[in-house]
Amino acid sequence: MRQFLLIPFALLFFTNCLLANGKPTGWLSLPESLVVTGCEQLQANDVRRALSRDRDIVFHTHPQVPQKLFCKVLHKRTLEGLWYGGFIQSEVEVKPPLTSSMPYVIEIVEGPRSKEAKVEVRGNSALSQEIIESTVLAKLQAGAEAFLQLDTSARQSVVNVIEKAYGAQGHLFTDITVSVEPEPATSRALVVIDVKDEGPRCLIGSLEIKGAKKNSEKDIKKLLDVEPSGVITSRLIEALEEKLFRSGRFLSHKVLARRPPAGQKLCVLEIIVKEYDEARPLMEENSRQEKAFLLVRDWFSAFPSCEQDLLFTA
């Protein structure tokens, strides 16, 4: 019955779309349905392939999506792609096909490629503009020009490094986006770091141990030795995981902070472990042989970063 009730609403939706935006696109085959012209520094085929893989564009290739709406999305994503490539003064025009067998034509005027970029941070208070900007530049290691190649993976790496800076201050639940816009009245790229939510500065409320059978909660808490109401930073979480690793009692371990309810700062720290059956309990000291094995393990774990050689003889 529910499916039959949805049909009139779906028909009404598509009818309204058609009245507002014209005829539907029909079935599209990407990238065959796209023709790119006007490229001078870029390769037209590269632009076509990038557009045909874009999630927003693919989503709007449904045969009932109105032509006018598809052209709007195609124009927006092409222009944003050019901005991310440094073509801040570029122009784009999308021409819909006259018949169903004809392609969509995307006419591009690239303009000069910008060699400068300015960083603008919005919505931040816990971290200053200077800290965020220097953190990002240190990550990219190529100055402002590196911003001009902000593809999806590069933008995510920028978000990750900012989240790490916030995490060092105890803000573990941030919401950050990175985009590129033309700066008004100049030819520079404006890289916008939008901090939509800095999240609470998390404090330790309680510890919740999961997966432990041989070792008691009391012994694990004694090993971790955390202060109640202390600030939960990303470095603290790394230090706690290091203690669990160096104990030699667990096959796997994970420390997670659970986001507190709105308006609160006290978090639950989840300690998730998988015990090694052959290992002694934490309350018992390791034998000399076990200590030697752990030292060898530590040496092997640090081996990739050391300047020593490993020689095997048989």
Coordinates of C-alpha atoms in Angstrom, one line a residue:
M1 CA 0.0 0.0 0.0
R2 CA 2.9 2.4 0.9
Q3 CA 4.4 1.9 -2.6
F4 CA 1.1 2.9 -4.3
L5 CA 0.9 6.0 -2.2
L6 CA 4.4 7.1 -3.3
I7 CA 3.5 6.9 -7.0
P8 CA 1.3 10.0 -7.1
F9 CA 4.0 12.0 -5.1
A10 CA 6.7 10.9 -7.6
L11 CA 4.6 11.9 -10.5
L12 CA 3.8 15.2 -9.0
F13 CA 7.5 15.8 -8.3
F14 CA 8.6 15.1 -11.9
T15 CA 5.7 17.1 -13.2
N16 CA 6.7 20.2 -11.2
C17 CA 10.3 19.7 -12.4
L18 CA 9.2 19.6 -16.0
L19 CA 7.1 22.7 -15.7
A20 CA 9.9 24.6 -14.0
N21 CA 12.9 23.3 -16.0
G22 CA 11.7 22.0 -19.3
K23 CA 12.0 18.6 -21.0
P24 CA 13.9 15.8 -19.3
T25 CA 17.4 14.7 -20.3
G26 CA 16.6 11.2 -21.4
W27 CA 19.2 8.5 -21.1
L28 CA 22.7 9.8 -21.1
S29 CA 26.0 7.9 -21.6
L30 CA 29.0 9.6 -20.1
P31 CA 31.5 10.7 -21.3
E32 CA 30.1 10.2 -24.9
S33 CA 27.2 12.6 -24.2
L34 CA 29.7 15.5 -23.5
V35 CA 31.8 17.6 -25.9
V36 CA 34.4 20.0 -24.4
T37 CA 35.7 22.9 -26.6
G38 CA 38.0 25.9 -26.0
C39 CA 40.7 24.2 -23.9
E40 CA 44.2 25.5 -24.4
Q41 CA 46.2 24.6 -21.4
L42 CA 44.0 21.7 -20.3
Q43 CA 43.2 18.6 -22.4
A44 CA 39.6 18.4 -23.4
N45 CA 39.5 14.6 -23.0
D46 CA 40.8 14.9 -19.4
V47 CA 38.0 17.4 -18.6
R48 CA 35.4 15.1 -20.1
R49 CA 36.7 12.1 -18.1
A50 CA 36.7 14.2 -14.9
L51 CA 33.2 15.4 -15.4
S52 CA 31.9 11.9 -16.3
R53 CA 33.2 10.6 -12.9
D54 CA 31.9 13.5 -10.9
R55 CA 29.3 12.3 -8.3
D56 CA 27.0 15.3 -8.6
I57 CA 26.9 15.0 -12.4
V58 CA 26.4 11.3 -12.4
F59 CA 23.5 11.6 -9.9
H60 CA 21.7 14.0 -12.3
T61 CA 21.9 11.7 -15.3
H62 CA 18.6 10.1 -14.5
P63 CA 16.4 10.2 -17.6
Q64 CA 13.7 12.2 -15.8
V65 CA 16.0 14.9 -14.6
P66 CA 15.1 18.2 -16.4
Q67 CA 17.6 19.4 -19.1
K68 CA 17.8 22.8 -17.5
L69 CA 18.7 21.4 -14.1
F70 CA 21.4 19.1 -15.6
C71 CA 22.9 22.0 -17.5
K72 CA 23.0 24.0 -14.3
V73 CA 24.8 21.2 -12.4
L74 CA 27.2 20.7 -15.4
H75 CA 28.0 24.4 -15.5
K76 CA 28.6 24.6 -11.7
R77 CA 30.9 21.5 -11.5
T78 CA 32.9 22.5 -14.6
L79 CA 33.5 26.0 -13.2
E80 CA 34.5 24.7 -9.8
G81 CA 36.9 22.2 -11.4
L82 CA 38.6 25.1 -13.3
W83 CA 38.9 27.1 -10.1
Y84 CA 40.5 24.2 -8.3
G85 CA 43.0 24.1 -11.2
G86 CA 43.9 27.8 -10.8
F87 CA 41.7 29.2 -13.7
I88 CA 40.0 31.7 -11.5
Q89 CA 38.9 34.0 -14.4
S90 CA 37.5 31.1 -16.5
E91 CA 34.1 31.2 -18.2
V92 CA 31.9 28.3 -19.0
E93 CA 28.8 27.9 -21.2
V94 CA 26.8 24.7 -21.5
K95 CA 24.7 24.2 -24.6
P96 CA 22.0 21.5 -24.4
P97 CA 21.4 19.2 -27.4
L98 CA 18.8 20.1 -30.0
T99 CA 18.0 16.4 -30.4
S100 CA 18.4 13.3 -28.2
S101 CA 21.2 12.0 -30.4
M102 CA 23.3 15.1 -30.0
P103 CA 25.8 15.7 -27.1
Y104 CA 25.9 18.5 -24.5
V105 CA 28.5 21.0 -25.6
I106 CA 30.7 22.7 -22.8
E107 CA 32.5 25.8 -24.1
I108 CA 35.4 26.8 -21.9
V109 CA 37.4 30.0 -21.9
E110 CA 40.3 29.2 -19.5
G111 CA 41.8 32.7 -19.1
P112 CA 45.2 33.0 -17.3
R113 CA 46.2 30.4 -14.7
S114 CA 46.5 32.0 -11.3
K115 CA 49.8 31.7 -9.5
E116 CA 48.6 33.1 -6.2
A117 CA 46.2 31.9 -3.6
K118 CA 45.0 33.4 -0.3
V119 CA 43.7 31.4 2.6
E120 CA 40.5 32.5 4.4
V121 CA 39.3 30.8 7.5
R122 CA 35.7 31.0 8.6
G123 CA 33.9 30.0 11.7
N124 CA 37.0 29.4 13.9
S125 CA 37.5 30.5 17.4
A126 CA 39.4 27.8 19.3
L127 CA 42.3 28.0 16.7
S128 CA 43.5 31.2 15.1
Q129 CA 43.7 32.0 11.4
E130 CA 47.5 32.0 11.7
I131 CA 47.7 28.6 13.3
I132 CA 45.3 27.0 10.7
E133 CA 47.0 28.7 7.8
S134 CA 50.6 27.7 8.9
T135 CA 49.4 24.1 9.6
V136 CA 48.0 23.8 6.1
L137 CA 51.0 25.3 4.4
A138 CA 53.3 23.1 6.4
K139 CA 51.3 20.0 5.2
L140 CA 51.3 21.0 1.5
Q141 CA 55.0 22.1 1.6
A142 CA 54.7 24.0 -1.6
G143 CA 53.3 27.3 -0.6
A144 CA 50.2 29.0 -2.0
E145 CA 50.6 27.4 -5.5
A146 CA 49.9 24.0 -4.1
F147 CA 46.3 25.1 -3.3
L148 CA 45.7 25.4 -7.1
Q149 CA 45.7 21.6 -7.4
L150 CA 43.0 20.8 -4.8
D151 CA 41.4 17.7 -6.0
T152 CA 39.1 15.6 -3.8
S153 CA 42.0 13.7 -2.1
A154 CA 44.1 16.8 -1.6
R155 CA 41.2 18.7 0.0
Q156 CA 40.6 15.8 2.3
S157 CA 44.3 15.8 3.3
V158 CA 43.9 19.5 4.2
V159 CA 40.8 18.7 6.3
N160 CA 42.7 15.9 8.0
V161 CA 45.6 18.1 9.0
I162 CA 43.3 20.8 10.4
E163 CA 41.3 18.2 12.3
K164 CA 44.6 16.9 13.8
A165 CA 45.4 20.5 15.0
Y166 CA 42.0 20.8 16.6
G167 CA 42.4 17.3 18.1
A168 CA 45.7 18.4 19.8
Q169 CA 43.6 21.0 21.7
G170 CA 40.9 18.5 22.7
H171 CA 38.4 19.3 19.9
L172 CA 37.8 15.8 18.5
F173 CA 34.4 16.3 16.7
T174 CA 34.9 19.0 14.1
D175 CA 33.1 19.6 10.9
I176 CA 35.4 21.3 8.3
T177 CA 35.2 21.8 4.5
V178 CA 37.7 23.2 2.1
S179 CA 36.7 24.9 -1.2
V180 CA 38.2 27.4 -3.7
E181 CA 36.5 30.6 -4.8
P182 CA 37.6 33.6 -6.9
E183 CA 38.6 36.5 -4.7
P184 CA 36.5 39.5 -5.5
A185 CA 38.2 42.3 -7.5
T186 CA 41.5 40.2 -7.9
S187 CA 42.7 37.4 -10.0
R188 CA 43.8 35.3 -7.0
A189 CA 42.3 32.0 -5.8
L190 CA 40.6 32.3 -2.4
V191 CA 41.0 29.0 -0.5
V192 CA 38.1 28.9 2.0
I193 CA 38.5 26.8 5.1
D194 CA 35.0 26.7 6.6
V195 CA 34.9 25.4 10.2
K196 CA 31.2 24.6 10.4
D197 CA 31.5 23.1 13.9
E198 CA 34.5 23.0 16.2
G199 CA 32.8 20.6 18.6
P200 CA 33.2 20.6 22.4
R201 CA 36.6 20.5 24.1
C202 CA 36.3 17.0 25.4
L203 CA 37.1 16.0 29.0
I204 CA 37.4 12.5 30.4
G205 CA 34.2 11.4 32.1
S206 CA 34.7 7.7 32.4
L207 CA 36.5 4.7 30.9
E208 CA 34.6 1.8 29.4
I209 CA 36.6 -1.4 28.9
K210 CA 35.4 -3.9 26.2
G211 CA 36.8 -7.3 25.3
A212 CA 38.9 -7.9 28.4
K213 CA 38.5 -11.3 30.1
K214 CA 41.8 -12.2 31.6
N215 CA 42.6 -8.7 32.7
S216 CA 40.3 -6.8 35.1
E217 CA 39.0 -3.3 34.4
K218 CA 40.9 -2.1 37.4
D219 CA 44.3 -3.4 36.1
I220 CA 43.7 -1.9 32.6
K221 CA 42.8 1.5 34.1
K222 CA 45.9 1.3 36.3
L223 CA 48.0 0.6 33.2
L224 CA 46.5 3.6 31.4
D225 CA 46.7 5.9 34.4
V226 CA 44.4 8.7 33.1
E227 CA 43.4 11.7 35.2
P228 CA 39.6 12.2 35.7
S229 CA 38.3 15.3 33.9
G230 CA 41.5 15.7 32.0
V231 CA 41.4 17.0 28.4
I232 CA 41.1 14.3 25.8
T233 CA 43.5 15.2 23.0
S234 CA 44.5 13.2 19.9
R235 CA 48.0 12.9 21.5
L236 CA 46.5 11.4 24.7
I237 CA 44.6 8.8 22.6
E238 CA 47.9 7.9 20.8
A239 CA 49.7 7.7 24.2
L240 CA 47.1 5.3 25.6
E241 CA 47.2 3.1 22.6
E242 CA 51.0 3.1 22.9
K243 CA 50.7 1.9 26.5
L244 CA 48.4 -1.0 25.5
F245 CA 50.8 -1.9 22.7
R246 CA 53.9 -1.9 24.8
S247 CA 52.3 -4.0 27.5
G248 CA 52.5 -7.0 25.2
R249 CA 49.2 -8.4 26.4
F250 CA 46.9 -7.6 23.5
L251 CA 46.6 -8.7 19.9
S252 CA 44.7 -5.6 19.1
H253 CA 43.5 -2.4 20.8
K254 CA 41.7 0.8 20.1
V255 CA 40.9 3.9 22.1
L256 CA 37.8 5.8 21.0
A257 CA 36.2 9.0 22.5
R258 CA 32.4 8.9 22.4
R259 CA 30.9 12.3 21.6
P260 CA 29.1 13.8 24.6
P261 CA 25.5 14.9 24.5
A262 CA 24.9 18.5 23.3
G263 CA 26.0 21.1 25.8
Q264 CA 28.2 18.7 27.7
K265 CA 32.0 18.1 27.7
L266 CA 32.5 14.9 29.6
C267 CA 33.2 12.0 27.3
V268 CA 33.2 8.3 27.6
L269 CA 36.6 6.8 26.6
E270 CA 36.1 3.3 25.1
I271 CA 39.0 0.9 25.5
I272 CA 38.5 -2.0 23.0
V273 CA 41.0 -4.8 23.4
K274 CA 41.6 -8.4 22.1
E275 CA 43.7 -10.3 24.6
Y276 CA 46.6 -12.6 23.7
D277 CA 45.7 -15.9 25.3
E278 CA 49.4 -16.9 25.9
A279 CA 50.3 -13.7 27.6
R280 CA 50.4 -13.2 31.4
P281 CA 47.8 -11.0 33.1
L282 CA 48.9 -7.3 33.6
M283 CA 49.2 -8.0 37.4
E284 CA 52.0 -10.5 36.7
E285 CA 55.5 -9.4 35.6
N286 CA 56.8 -10.8 32.3
S287 CA 59.6 -13.3 32.4
R288 CA 63.1 -12.4 31.1
Q289 CA 62.4 -14.3 27.9
E290 CA 59.1 -12.4 27.3
K291 CA 60.8 -9.1 28.0
A292 CA 63.5 -10.0 25.4
F293 CA 60.8 -10.8 22.8
L294 CA 59.1 -7.5 23.5
L295 CA 62.5 -5.7 23.0
V296 CA 63.0 -7.4 19.7
R297 CA 59.4 -6.5 18.7
D298 CA 60.1 -2.8 19.6
W299 CA 63.3 -2.9 17.6
F300 CA 61.5 -4.4 14.5
S301 CA 58.7 -1.8 14.8
A302 CA 61.2 1.0 14.7
F303 CA 63.5 -0.6 12.1
P304 CA 62.1 1.3 9.0
S305 CA 63.1 4.6 10.5
C306 CA 66.5 3.6 11.8
E307 CA 69.8 3.6 9.9
Q308 CA 70.8 0.0 10.9
D309 CA 71.1 -3.0 8.6
L310 CA 69.5 -6.4 9.2
L311 CA 71.7 -9.3 8.4
F312 CA 70.4 -12.9 8.2
T313 CA 72.7 -15.9 8.2
A314 CA 71.7 -19.5 7.5

